[in-house]
Short mmCIF file of C-alpha atoms in Angstrom, two decimals:
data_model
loop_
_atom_site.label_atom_id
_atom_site.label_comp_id
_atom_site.label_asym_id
_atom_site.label_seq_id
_atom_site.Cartn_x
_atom_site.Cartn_y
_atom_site.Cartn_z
CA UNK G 150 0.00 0.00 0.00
CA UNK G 151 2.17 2.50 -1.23
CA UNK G 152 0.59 6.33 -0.72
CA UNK G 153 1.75 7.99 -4.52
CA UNK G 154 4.04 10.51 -4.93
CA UNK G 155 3.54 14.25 -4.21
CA UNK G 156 -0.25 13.12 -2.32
CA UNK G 157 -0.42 13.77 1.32
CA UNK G 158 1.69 12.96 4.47
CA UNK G 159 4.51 11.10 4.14
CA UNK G 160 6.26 11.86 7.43
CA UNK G 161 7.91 8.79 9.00
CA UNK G 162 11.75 7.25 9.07
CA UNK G 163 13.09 5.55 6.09
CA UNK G 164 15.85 3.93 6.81
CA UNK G 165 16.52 2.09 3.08
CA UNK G 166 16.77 4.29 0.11
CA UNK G 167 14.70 2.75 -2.50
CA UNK G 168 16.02 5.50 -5.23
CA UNK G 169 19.20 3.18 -5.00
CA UNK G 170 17.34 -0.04 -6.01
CA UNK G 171 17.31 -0.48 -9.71
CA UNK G 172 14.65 -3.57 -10.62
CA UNK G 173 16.34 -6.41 -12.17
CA UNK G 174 13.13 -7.28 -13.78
CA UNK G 175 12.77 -10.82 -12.02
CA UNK G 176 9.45 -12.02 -10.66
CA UNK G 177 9.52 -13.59 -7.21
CA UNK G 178 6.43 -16.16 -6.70
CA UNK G 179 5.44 -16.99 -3.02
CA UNK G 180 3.06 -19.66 -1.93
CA UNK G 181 -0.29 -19.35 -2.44
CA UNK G 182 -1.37 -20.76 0.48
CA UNK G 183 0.54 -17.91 1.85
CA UNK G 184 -0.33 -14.28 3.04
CA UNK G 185 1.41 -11.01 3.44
CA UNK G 186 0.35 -9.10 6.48
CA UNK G 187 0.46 -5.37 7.02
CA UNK G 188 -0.68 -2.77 9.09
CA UNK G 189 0.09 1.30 8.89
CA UNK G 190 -0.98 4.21 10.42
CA UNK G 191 -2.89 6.76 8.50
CA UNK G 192 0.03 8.40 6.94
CA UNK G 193 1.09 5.06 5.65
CA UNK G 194 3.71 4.39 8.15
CA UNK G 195 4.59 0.13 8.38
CA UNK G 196 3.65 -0.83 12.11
CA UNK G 197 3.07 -4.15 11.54
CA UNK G 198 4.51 -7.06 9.13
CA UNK G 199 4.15 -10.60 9.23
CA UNK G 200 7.51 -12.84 8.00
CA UNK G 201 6.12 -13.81 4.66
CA UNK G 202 6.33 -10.08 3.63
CA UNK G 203 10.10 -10.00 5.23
CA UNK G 204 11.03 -12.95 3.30
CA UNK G 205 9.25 -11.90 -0.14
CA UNK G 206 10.29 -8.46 -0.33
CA UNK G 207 13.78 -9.37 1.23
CA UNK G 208 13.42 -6.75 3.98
CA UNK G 209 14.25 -7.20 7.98
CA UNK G 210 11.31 -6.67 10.55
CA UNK G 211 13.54 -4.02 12.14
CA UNK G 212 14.16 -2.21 8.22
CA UNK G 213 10.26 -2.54 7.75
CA UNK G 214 8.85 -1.06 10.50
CA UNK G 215 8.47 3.17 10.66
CA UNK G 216 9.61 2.83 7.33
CA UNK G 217 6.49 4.27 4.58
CA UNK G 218 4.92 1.44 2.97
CA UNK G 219 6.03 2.73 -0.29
CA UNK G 220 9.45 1.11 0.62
CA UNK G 221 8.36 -1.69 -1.65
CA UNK G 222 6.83 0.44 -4.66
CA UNK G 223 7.66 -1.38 -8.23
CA UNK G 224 8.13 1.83 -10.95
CA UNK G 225 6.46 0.15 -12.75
CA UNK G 226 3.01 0.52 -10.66
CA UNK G 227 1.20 3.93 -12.05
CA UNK G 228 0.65 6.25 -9.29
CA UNK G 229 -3.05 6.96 -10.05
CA UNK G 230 -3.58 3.53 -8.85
CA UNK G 231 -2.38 3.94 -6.22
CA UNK G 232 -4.12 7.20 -6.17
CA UNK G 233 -7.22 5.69 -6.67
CA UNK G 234 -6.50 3.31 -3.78
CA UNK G 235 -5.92 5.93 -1.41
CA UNK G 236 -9.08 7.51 -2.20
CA UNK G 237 -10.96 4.43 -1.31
CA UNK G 238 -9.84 3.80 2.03
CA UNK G 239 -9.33 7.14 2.97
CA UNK G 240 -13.21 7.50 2.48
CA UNK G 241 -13.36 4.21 4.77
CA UNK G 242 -14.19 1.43 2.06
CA UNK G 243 -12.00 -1.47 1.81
CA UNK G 244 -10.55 -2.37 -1.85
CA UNK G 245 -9.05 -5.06 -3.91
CA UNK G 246 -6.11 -3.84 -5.98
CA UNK G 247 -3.24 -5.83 -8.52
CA UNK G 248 -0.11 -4.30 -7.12
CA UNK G 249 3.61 -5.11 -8.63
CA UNK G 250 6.02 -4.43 -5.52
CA UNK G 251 9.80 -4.14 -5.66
CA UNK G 252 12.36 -6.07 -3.37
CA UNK G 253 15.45 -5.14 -1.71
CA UNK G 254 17.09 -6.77 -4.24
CA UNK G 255 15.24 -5.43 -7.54
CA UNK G 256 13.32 -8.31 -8.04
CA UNK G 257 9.33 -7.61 -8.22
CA UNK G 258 6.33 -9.99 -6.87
CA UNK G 259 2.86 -9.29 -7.46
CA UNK G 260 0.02 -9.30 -5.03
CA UNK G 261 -3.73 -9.47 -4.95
CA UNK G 262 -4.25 -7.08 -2.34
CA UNK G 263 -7.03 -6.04 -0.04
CA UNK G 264 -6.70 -3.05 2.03
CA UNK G 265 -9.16 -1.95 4.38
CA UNK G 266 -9.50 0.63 6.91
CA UNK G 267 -9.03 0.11 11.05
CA UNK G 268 -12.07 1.72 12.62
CA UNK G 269 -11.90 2.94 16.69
CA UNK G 270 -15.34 2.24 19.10
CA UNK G 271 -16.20 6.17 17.63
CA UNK G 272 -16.20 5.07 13.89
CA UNK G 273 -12.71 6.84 13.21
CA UNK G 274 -10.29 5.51 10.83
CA UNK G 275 -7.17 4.77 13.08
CA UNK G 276 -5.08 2.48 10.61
CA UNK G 277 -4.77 0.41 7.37
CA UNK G 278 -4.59 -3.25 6.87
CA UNK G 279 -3.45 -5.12 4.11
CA UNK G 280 -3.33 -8.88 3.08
CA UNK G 281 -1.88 -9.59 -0.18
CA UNK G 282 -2.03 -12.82 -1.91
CA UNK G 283 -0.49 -14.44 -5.07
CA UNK G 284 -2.54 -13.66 -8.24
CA UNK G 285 -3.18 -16.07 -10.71
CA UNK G 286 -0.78 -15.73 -13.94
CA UNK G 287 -4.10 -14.67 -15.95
CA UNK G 288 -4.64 -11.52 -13.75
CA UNK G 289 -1.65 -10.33 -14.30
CA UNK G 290 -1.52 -10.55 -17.83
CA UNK G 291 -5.42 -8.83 -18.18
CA UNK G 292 -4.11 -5.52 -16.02
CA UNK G 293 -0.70 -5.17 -17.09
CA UNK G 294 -1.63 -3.61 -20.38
CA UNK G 295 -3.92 -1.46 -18.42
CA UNK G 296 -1.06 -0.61 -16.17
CA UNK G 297 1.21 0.39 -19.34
CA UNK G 298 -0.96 2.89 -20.81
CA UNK G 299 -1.63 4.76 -17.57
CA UNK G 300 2.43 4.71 -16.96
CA UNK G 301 2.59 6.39 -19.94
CA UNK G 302 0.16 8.65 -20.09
CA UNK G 303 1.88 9.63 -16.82
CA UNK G 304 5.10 9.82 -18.62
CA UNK G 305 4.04 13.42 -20.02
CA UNK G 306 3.87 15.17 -16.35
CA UNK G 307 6.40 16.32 -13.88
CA UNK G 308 4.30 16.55 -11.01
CA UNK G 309 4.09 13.32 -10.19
CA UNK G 310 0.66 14.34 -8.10
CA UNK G 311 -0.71 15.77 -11.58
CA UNK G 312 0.47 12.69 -13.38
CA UNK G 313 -1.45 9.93 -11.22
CA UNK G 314 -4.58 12.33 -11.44
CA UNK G 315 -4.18 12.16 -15.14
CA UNK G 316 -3.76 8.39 -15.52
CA UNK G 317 -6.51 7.81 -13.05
CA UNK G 318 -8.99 9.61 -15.06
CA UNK G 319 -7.94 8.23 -18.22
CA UNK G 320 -8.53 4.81 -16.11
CA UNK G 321 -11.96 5.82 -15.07
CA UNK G 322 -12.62 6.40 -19.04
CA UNK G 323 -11.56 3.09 -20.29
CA UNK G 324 -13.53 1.29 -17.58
CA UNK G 325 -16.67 3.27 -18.21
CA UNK G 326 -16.50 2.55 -21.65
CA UNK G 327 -16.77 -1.34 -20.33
CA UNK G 328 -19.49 -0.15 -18.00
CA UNK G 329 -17.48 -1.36 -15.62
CA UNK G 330 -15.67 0.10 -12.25
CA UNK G 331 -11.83 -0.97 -11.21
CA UNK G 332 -13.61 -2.63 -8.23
CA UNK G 333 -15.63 -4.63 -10.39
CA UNK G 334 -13.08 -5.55 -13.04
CA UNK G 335 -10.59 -6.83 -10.30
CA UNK G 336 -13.87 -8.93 -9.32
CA UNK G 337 -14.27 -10.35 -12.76
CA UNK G 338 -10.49 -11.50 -12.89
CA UNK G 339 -11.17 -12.82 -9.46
CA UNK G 340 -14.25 -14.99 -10.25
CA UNK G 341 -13.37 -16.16 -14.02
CA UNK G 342 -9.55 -17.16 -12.87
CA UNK G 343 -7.37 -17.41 -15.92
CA UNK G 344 -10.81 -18.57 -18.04
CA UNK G 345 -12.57 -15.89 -19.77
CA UNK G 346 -12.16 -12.33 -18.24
CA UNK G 347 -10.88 -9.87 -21.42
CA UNK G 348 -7.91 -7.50 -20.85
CA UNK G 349 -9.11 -4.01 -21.05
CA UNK G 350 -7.36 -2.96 -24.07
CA UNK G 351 -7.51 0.65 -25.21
#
């Protein structure tokens, strides 16, 4: 759950600098019987992690925690995704999201993830908590053309805040003209597996 670039808070320690870690362009698979736990605060500040997400993403407990969840952003994950993401939990709705994530060591691994808000007794948002899964190969393949365009539609902004506005609208367009919502789409690919679900393709 990586908060994007140039949107909101980002206070917090970071103790690895991920400008120095170049992806090698590898894919690192985890068990799907397995799931990565996390927990921030509401600035997106690690608090908790579970040692599947250690192992996959090749980071200590001790290098995870204060460090901002966007420790383990891929570059090539368009920031009005994330955008969009933000947006939905902020507003206190939970959402399902195909996320690429980079490790320590430049390899990526992709996740299924589901990221939901932590409510107090008086209905206030106190907290975020993920659980990522493995996708299926057939996911993958359906959103990262999807992905592509919006990285390159961000591609033609600086501001990285006006660039994931831009791909997120240009998002909303393609998936209204398949009457369908990135909520709902990330269902379909859910439901249908690797059988049947088209890639949105522009």
């Amino acid at each position: 759950m990586a908060r994007p670039s140039g949107s909101g808070p980002s206070s917090g320690r970071q103790r690895v600098r991920t400008s120095r870690i170049v992806p090698t362009g590898t894919i690192r698979e985890f068990g799907s019987e397995e799931i990565i736990v996390s927990k921030t605060d509401l600035k997106g500040i690690i608090r908790y992690t579970n040692e599947v997400f250690s192992r996959v993403a090749g980071y200590s407990r001790e290098e995870l925690i204060g460090s901002p969840h966007s420790l383990i952003r891929h570059p090539d994950m368009p920031g009005g995704v994330f955008r969009y993401l933000w947006q939905r939990i902020e507003s206190g709705h939970e959402v399902f999201a195909l996320v690429k994530n980079l490790c320590k060591d430049g390899a990526g691994y992709w996740v299924l993830a589901h990221v939901t808000p932590s409510f107090d007794r008086a209905g206030h948002i106190v907290g975020y908590h993920s659980n990522r899964r493995r996708p299926e190969h057939g996911w993958i393949s359906a959103i990262e053309p999807l992905y592509a365009r919006m990285r390159a539609i961000e591609s033609g902004h600086q501001r990285p805040a006006v660039a994931a506005e831009a791909s997120l609208e240009a998002l909303g367009r393609e998936l209204a003209d398949l009457q369908t919502t990135y909520d709902a789409y990330i269902w379909q690919l859910i439901r249908h597996r690797d059988n049947g679900v088209r890639a949105v393709t522009a």
